[in-house]
Amino acid sequence: MEEIQYIGEHLLPGQIGRLAILISFVTSILATVSYFLATQRRDTDEYEGWRRIARSAFVLHGISIFVVIGTIFYVMIQQYFEYYYAYSHVSEDLPFKYIASAFWEGQEGSFLLWMFWHIILGFILMRTAKEWEAPVMAVLSTIQLFISSMIQGLHIGFGDWVYKLGSNPLLLLRDTMDIPIFANADYLSLVTGTGLNPLLQNYWMTIHPPTLFLGFASTAIPFCYAIAGLWTGQHKAWLKPVLPWALFSGGILGTGILMGGAWAYEALSFGGYWAWDPVENMSLVPWLFLLAGIHTNLIAKITGHSIKSSYLFYLLTFVFIVYSTFLTRSGVLGDTSVHAFTEMGLENQLLVFLLFFVFLSIGSYLWGSRDVPVPEREEATGSKEFWMFIGSLVFLFSAALITISSSLPVYNKIVELFDPTYEGSVIKDPVEHYNKYQLWIGIFIGLFSGLSQYLRFRESNFSKHGKKFLLHLGIATVISGVLTFLASIWIDARAWQYKLLLFSGIFTVITNLDYLISFTRANLKTAASSVSHIGFGLMIVGILASGLNKKWISNNEFAQQGLIKGFSQEQYKKNVVLIKGEPLFMNGYEVTYVKDSIWENYRQFQVNYKQKDEAGNITEEFDLYPNVLYERKENKIAAVNPSTQHYWDRDIFTHIATLPLSETDKEYAKTLEDSLNYVTHYMNVGDTLRQKDYILILEEMKEGATHKDYDSQPNDLSYGARFVVYPKKINARFEVQPVMALRKTLLYTFSESIPKLGMKIKFPNEALDELFVPESELGYESFTMEKGQTVDYQDYKIRFDNFNVEAEHSAYEREPGDVVVGAEMTIFDQQGVEVGKAAPLYLIRGNQPFNFKDELFDLGLHFRFVKINPNSEEVEILIGRKSAEKRRVPIAIANDVPRSDWIVLEAILFPGINFVWTGTIMMMVGLFMGMFARRGRRE
Amino acid sequence: MKKSHLIGIAIIAIAIGLLLSLSGDVSTYSTFSQAMKSGERVKLVGQLMKDKPVEYDPAIDPNKFSFHIKDSKGVPGRVTLLTEKPQEFERSESIVLTGAMEGDVFVATEMLMKCPSKYKDEEIIIRSKSKQI
């Protein structure tokens, strides 16, 4: 086949990028091997040499990954759609601020983001890890080796068997698709990008993935230290340097997860922050393991107990990060998750990635933990460490339960392999299922973390401090009990389990607060733990308040009565129809859909909320602005964005559940418009038209009219007919102004409607000849007049009254240097009765004379002011008229029009949601405080 | 007996207890006839029947949406979903519903759709700039 010479392709960035991808893979192998050898020969002379090679390899690896990222960004910013990645993630109309989001929308981009953070962390380790550098970096390089294999796109073949290793982000579009368009050498001029999913076009998509991936990447460091500890047999020495890393990772990963929840709550229409979706769960599980690890790490550092548990928890943390990657990216979750990623054929490779680290962990643990020192003396039940350890076990349980339930699809897949007839099983009510178990986890964590704060490290003689302990504990219990009682008046916690959870949340807040004040004495390390645990308690209170008291405001009983008889699931009915301008009372709020406005493909709705006291005075009022994003060309909704009113103690969340079909489907809207029965009436200014339900008066014909859908341009000609409408049955008055506009040869008609009356009004096409009369048909006659003079024109007498230098005209915009003058004229009929006034305009701009005509629409009279004699003050006026007959404007009116001025709204009240945010943020702050406290203590 | 042994035994006991109770929350996907028989809340998986009417008129009731599906055994049935009609509903490949039979209608309160990814289908967007103007 003949090679086609394609036009306009930019091949250089691709070549550079693909080379860098390959280099990154090779250097990661080199770094792994040399760090491995450096570790193995750490006590010999070779150590320095191997470390130097390893360092260079890793730095080179880092640079090549940066180059890959740079090239991808370059082709995306330049919109080189010859590259598949640019084609499938960018489009011409994608705002620049979303380029980064588009980059990590794709699987390859998110792998690169993950590697980017590993490299940054790796560089830090090279500078700070000292004797731990070689083993730790050996493991980190191995991880990089696996991830960089995901972006290789290499075809490895043995005979007929070909395996594709990874997916290369810098492939050309024509190499990934086989379609006829590539027979055209100039195919690029026909191709444009598909762009970023509109749902992802918001700032959360810019900040959430980098944070979460830094969280993912940071869990690798405790893992690397754990392997390093097992490998080198220094079971105690690693406990200290790993701790700040683990705390940092806990804080960042937690923040990433938290941002995901906040995104779901703020910007998506899920109506909540956590849904126990498998993807969410599997990001939480590693975090729970990490928290367990941090606790056992602290114990191990102080007492020498729990070293094995610390190894285990840190190993599990990273293994579960990889497991979660496998679940979300392999497509195995299928229809059980709303976050389902598309399959990319990387399943096997991801499985190898997972299995390698599972076996590495098991192997290292079994091999390395044989000689872990175990102290002779057992931990006393009255010591802090004992209860911290029990707390870690609670974390383990929590993580294990979530993992087992979330992994059900994996279990189904495995059984299906052996038994194809096997029908997969599912959890019936996931939210209820998870809540049921995690409730107890919450209770235990709350109680233990409250209780153990009063205990002391390494306590052997409990009775010595028993009195003080019991005193504080007793007071805290009483205060918590009272507060729980008060809170349960506010929170609808009927079941005793909820009351217990509420108590344990409040209990840990009180005890930790007490501990913070009475015992910490400005010690950052201990304060950090108090802050975290107070945060946990507040979060529990918030979860209970917002979860149990979550209430649908949009639940209008009157509107829904008796629609489904005898059905007990009324609470699932969450939406109401709101008609524009008609307030609806629902659950204490008067809600009104005020108006909507469209800006390009973005449509915003204003929804007003009012609360009134018994006297009818407004006690509270606010507006919310939920919006929808239409797809670029089609008139389809691509994304719905909620809007939320925040108070310190509650949130009111609102989003558009549905719009009328005519507003979301252009085809349907057109069919609907065609089915309307328009009747044409001929009217002049001042005429009245009687219809079945209303009376219509044509008040005025306006030149240069405006309309909400009409963007006027300088040389447009336009007319609007201003009507006043009086309904017969109700006491109201409406004004409508349909518009017809002429832009060169294009004619636009803008209709108006009164949904309440079911009427729609517009200019029919035949109005064109009547509105825009060509100048040639007017038969202008010239009159030279002086001030006060009257002339006869057809049936009228026309008097030139005066000059006006401040005259205005709808088509005239004043510029500096203009010399402008208007001629004020009065028109009388034969009986001498005044019938109108006109003011044509004469203008000199840059030595050129211009004039703007004036038209008396109802009489059909046109005036032009064409000349002025400055000496005699005489003017020349042209007067024209199309015909002597009375003017009649055609107007088309349709009645019985289906209403389309409504929205379907979902409104939810979330009480106490700020406790959730404050609590979770405090947990992260506590972790970071712990990290900083320990970072400074490193020798 | 050492304390660590006691803790170990307790953990194993709790774990077994939890695993046993876990199985109570799990079920297989149901079919119309099974849902009819049990009368309980179940999960039903099926495919949308595109030739049957899809009814949704928010002006009457925004929380009532009716359509027909074929269950996993291929048996057709009518479904009423008590929420709004979701975007892209017609594109769905398979549907998972949670609800119970009410007469001969499956009344569902939750639905999860599996749609083909928007960017997966290998079609190319051709610039639609009109050359006439």
XYZ file of C-alpha atoms in Angstrom, chain A residues 157-482:
326
model
C 5.319 -11.516 20.937
C 6.408 -15.111 21.071
C 5.369 -16.770 17.845
C 1.648 -16.290 17.385
C 1.175 -15.091 20.907
C 1.299 -11.320 21.239
C 0.835 -9.458 24.462
C 0.261 -5.736 24.631
C 2.035 -4.291 27.625
C 0.329 -1.132 28.819
C -1.394 1.617 26.909
C 0.746 4.363 25.423
C -0.712 7.848 25.878
C 1.203 9.301 22.920
C -0.176 7.148 20.143
C -1.468 8.823 17.024
C -5.171 8.822 16.373
C -4.676 7.083 13.046
C -2.756 4.288 14.773
C -5.535 3.605 17.232
C -8.514 3.635 14.886
C -9.094 2.119 11.529
C -11.666 4.224 9.766
C -11.963 5.560 6.206
C -11.264 9.155 7.188
C -7.544 8.393 7.311
C -7.540 7.804 3.572
C -7.746 11.575 3.366
C -4.305 13.160 3.612
C -5.881 16.254 5.107
C -7.938 14.352 7.695
C -6.818 16.709 10.462
C -8.896 19.552 9.098
C -11.948 17.344 9.640
C -11.182 16.111 13.132
C -11.911 17.808 16.401
C -11.564 16.540 19.955
C -14.317 14.912 21.967
C -13.410 16.899 25.038
C -13.773 16.504 28.751
C -16.941 15.005 30.162
C -19.005 18.038 31.278
C -19.668 16.372 34.626
C -15.970 16.683 35.325
C -15.696 20.304 34.288
C -15.467 21.840 37.714
C -12.752 22.825 40.120
C -13.101 19.678 42.214
C -11.769 17.732 39.260
C -8.753 20.045 39.347
C -7.927 19.591 43.035
C -9.325 16.181 44.044
C -7.256 13.809 41.841
C -3.819 15.325 42.610
C -4.561 15.232 46.334
C -5.903 11.695 46.237
C -2.981 10.468 44.151
C -0.505 12.141 46.492
C -2.365 10.207 49.180
C -2.011 6.977 47.209
C 1.633 7.654 46.470
C 2.436 8.529 50.070
C 1.138 5.170 51.348
C 3.985 3.577 49.420
C 6.562 5.095 51.787
C 5.461 3.308 55.003
C 5.196 0.190 52.851
C 8.747 0.645 51.574
C 10.008 1.181 55.122
C 8.188 -1.936 56.314
C 9.743 -4.058 53.576
C 13.086 -2.412 54.288
C 12.779 -3.228 57.979
C 11.960 -6.857 57.288
C 14.647 -7.063 54.651
C 17.493 -5.640 56.705
C 16.288 -7.059 60.001
C 16.426 -3.691 61.775
C 13.055 -4.203 63.345
C 13.277 -1.310 65.754
C 15.225 1.291 63.832
C 12.604 1.780 61.080
C 9.813 2.630 63.532
C 11.035 6.156 64.051
C 11.678 7.457 60.515
C 8.504 5.855 59.177
C 6.153 7.566 61.621
C 6.128 11.112 60.144
C 5.659 9.589 56.695
C 2.728 7.528 57.912
C 1.156 10.561 59.594
C 1.663 12.641 56.457
C 0.127 9.899 54.360
C -2.825 9.558 56.732
C -3.464 13.286 56.528
C -3.158 13.546 52.753
C -5.049 10.370 51.869
C -7.760 11.378 54.321
C -7.941 14.840 52.754
C -8.228 13.263 49.306
C -11.099 11.026 50.386
C -12.729 13.958 52.170
C -12.513 16.054 48.997
C -14.249 13.270 47.110
C -17.081 13.398 49.608
C -17.246 17.174 49.465
C -17.300 17.039 45.667
C -20.176 14.570 45.678
C -22.021 16.757 48.134
C -21.302 20.195 46.659
C -21.220 19.698 42.950
C -22.917 16.448 42.034
C -26.543 15.628 42.416
C -26.019 12.570 44.610
C -27.624 14.308 47.590
C -25.002 13.158 50.085
C -21.290 12.855 50.774
C -20.857 9.124 51.175
C -22.799 6.326 49.497
C -20.837 3.190 50.436
C -20.033 2.711 46.793
C -17.332 0.062 46.219
C -14.926 2.621 44.778
C -15.369 4.920 47.764
C -15.038 1.999 50.147
C -11.834 0.789 48.624
C -10.206 4.166 49.086
C -11.294 4.176 52.730
C -9.929 0.708 53.535
C -6.226 1.582 53.037
C -6.745 4.662 55.172
C -8.173 2.533 57.991
C -5.188 0.184 57.776
C -2.887 3.165 57.829
C -4.550 4.542 60.974
C -4.224 1.118 62.606
C -0.568 1.109 61.565
C 0.048 4.564 63.030
C -1.385 3.427 66.363
C 0.649 0.218 66.539
C 3.705 2.118 65.344
C 3.354 4.476 68.320
C 2.969 1.514 70.665
C 5.948 -0.257 69.165
C 8.140 2.806 69.441
C 7.405 3.144 73.142
C 7.102 -0.431 74.370
C 8.574 -2.707 71.736
C 5.288 -4.563 71.449
C 3.246 -4.616 68.219
C 6.201 -4.458 65.834
C 4.727 -7.303 63.824
C 1.339 -5.605 63.722
C 2.971 -2.413 62.489
C 4.637 -4.331 59.672
C 1.375 -5.989 58.815
C -0.720 -2.847 58.790
C 1.690 -0.842 56.644
C 1.996 -3.716 54.207
C -1.784 -4.040 54.035
C -2.175 -0.303 53.447
C -0.283 -0.306 50.191
C -1.491 -3.724 49.049
C -5.018 -2.408 49.405
C -4.144 0.729 47.463
C -3.124 -1.567 44.624
C -6.214 -3.719 45.164
C -8.402 -0.628 44.986
C -6.609 0.406 41.782
C -7.274 -3.030 40.394
C -10.975 -2.912 41.308
C -11.646 0.542 39.908
C -9.619 0.218 36.733
C -10.196 -3.358 35.670
C -13.941 -3.030 35.182
C -14.624 -5.916 37.552
C -16.983 -3.776 39.641
C -19.259 -3.521 36.649
C -22.745 -2.451 37.522
C -22.276 -2.200 41.280
C -20.537 1.162 41.177
C -21.465 4.510 39.736
C -17.784 5.364 39.370
C -17.166 2.541 36.894
C -14.083 3.181 34.769
C -13.943 1.933 31.232
C -11.996 -1.200 30.597
C -8.719 -0.741 28.806
C -7.389 -4.254 28.499
C -5.025 -3.679 31.414
C -6.813 -6.199 33.665
C -4.129 -8.862 33.497
C -1.334 -6.414 33.970
C -3.103 -4.880 36.964
C -3.602 -8.350 38.369
C 0.114 -9.076 38.050
C 0.858 -5.738 39.749
C -1.452 -6.714 42.613
C -0.260 -10.299 42.971
C 3.400 -9.280 42.925
C 2.931 -6.966 45.876
C 0.694 -9.410 47.702
C 3.360 -12.104 47.455
C 6.184 -9.675 48.147
C 4.369 -8.655 51.327
C 3.576 -12.189 52.454
C 7.073 -13.391 51.609
C 8.861 -10.532 53.319
C 6.666 -10.819 56.346
C 7.139 -14.552 56.769
C 10.840 -14.365 56.090
C 11.584 -11.210 58.027
C 9.338 -11.428 61.058
C 10.920 -14.578 62.470
C 13.455 -12.645 64.459
C 11.293 -9.726 65.540
C 12.031 -9.152 69.210
C 9.069 -9.661 71.544
C 9.306 -8.196 75.062
C 8.993 -10.649 77.899
C 6.436 -8.709 79.847
C 2.879 -8.561 78.534
C 1.075 -5.289 78.144
C -0.905 -4.311 81.243
C -4.645 -3.977 80.764
C -4.528 -0.611 82.476
C -2.033 0.859 80.055
C -2.728 3.164 77.206
C -0.974 0.914 74.724
C -3.221 -1.999 75.468
C -6.315 -0.041 74.525
C -4.638 1.551 71.544
C -3.886 -1.937 70.323
C -7.486 -2.999 70.808
C -8.467 0.146 68.880
C -6.218 -0.934 66.012
C -7.968 -4.275 65.963
C -11.276 -2.433 65.648
C -9.841 -0.656 62.583
C -8.812 -4.021 61.221
C -12.344 -5.325 61.653
C -13.823 -2.274 60.017
C -11.499 -2.560 57.027
C -12.020 -6.304 56.718
C -15.807 -6.008 56.750
C -15.825 -3.279 54.142
C -13.404 -5.216 51.984
C -15.383 -8.452 52.152
C -18.646 -6.730 51.221
C -17.115 -4.580 48.481
C -15.311 -7.542 46.992
C -18.490 -9.487 46.334
C -18.246 -8.751 42.571
C -14.710 -10.174 42.578
C -15.906 -13.278 44.375
C -18.704 -13.622 41.805
C -16.202 -13.341 38.950
C -13.960 -16.000 40.426
C -16.814 -18.451 40.986
C -18.071 -17.770 37.457
C -14.687 -18.863 36.119
C -15.297 -22.349 37.473
C -19.054 -22.450 37.225
C -20.384 -20.412 34.281
C -24.004 -20.944 35.376
C -23.346 -19.273 38.719
C -25.607 -16.295 39.295
C -23.725 -13.544 41.051
C -25.036 -12.369 44.367
C -25.367 -8.782 45.520
C -25.927 -6.877 48.724
C -29.593 -6.035 48.953
C -29.364 -2.648 50.637
C -25.733 -1.545 50.641
C -26.175 1.616 52.698
C -28.094 -0.160 55.424
C -25.700 -3.080 55.326
C -22.587 -0.998 55.847
C -24.147 1.321 58.388
C -25.290 -1.610 60.490
C -21.732 -2.835 61.036
C -19.766 0.374 60.913
C -22.054 1.784 63.585
C -20.407 -0.537 66.089
C -16.959 0.321 64.824
C -17.821 3.969 65.479
C -19.058 3.176 68.980
C -15.923 1.252 69.921
C -13.504 3.759 68.434
C -15.309 6.574 70.235
C -15.293 4.824 73.605
C -11.709 3.529 73.380
C -10.228 6.769 72.160
C -12.041 8.611 74.939
C -11.115 6.121 77.640
C -7.507 5.555 76.713
C -6.561 9.230 76.759
C -6.703 9.206 80.550
C -4.507 6.138 80.769
C -0.756 6.505 80.781
C 1.925 5.084 78.599
C 3.722 2.065 79.998
C 1.475 1.922 83.041
C 2.287 -0.969 85.288
C 0.821 0.180 88.536
C -2.706 1.224 87.740
C -3.861 1.823 91.342
C -1.435 4.694 91.787
C -3.336 6.855 89.296
C -6.672 5.137 89.594
C -8.291 7.857 91.627
C -7.482 10.665 89.261
C -8.462 8.477 86.328
C -11.853 7.635 87.793
C -12.544 11.253 88.743
C -11.951 12.580 85.230
C -13.718 9.651 83.650
C -16.730 10.064 85.921
C -17.095 13.777 85.200
C -16.658 13.250 81.453
C -19.257 10.486 81.427
C -21.799 12.640 83.219
C -21.233 15.632 80.919
C -21.418 13.406 77.843
C -24.592 11.802 79.123
C -26.264 15.179 79.566
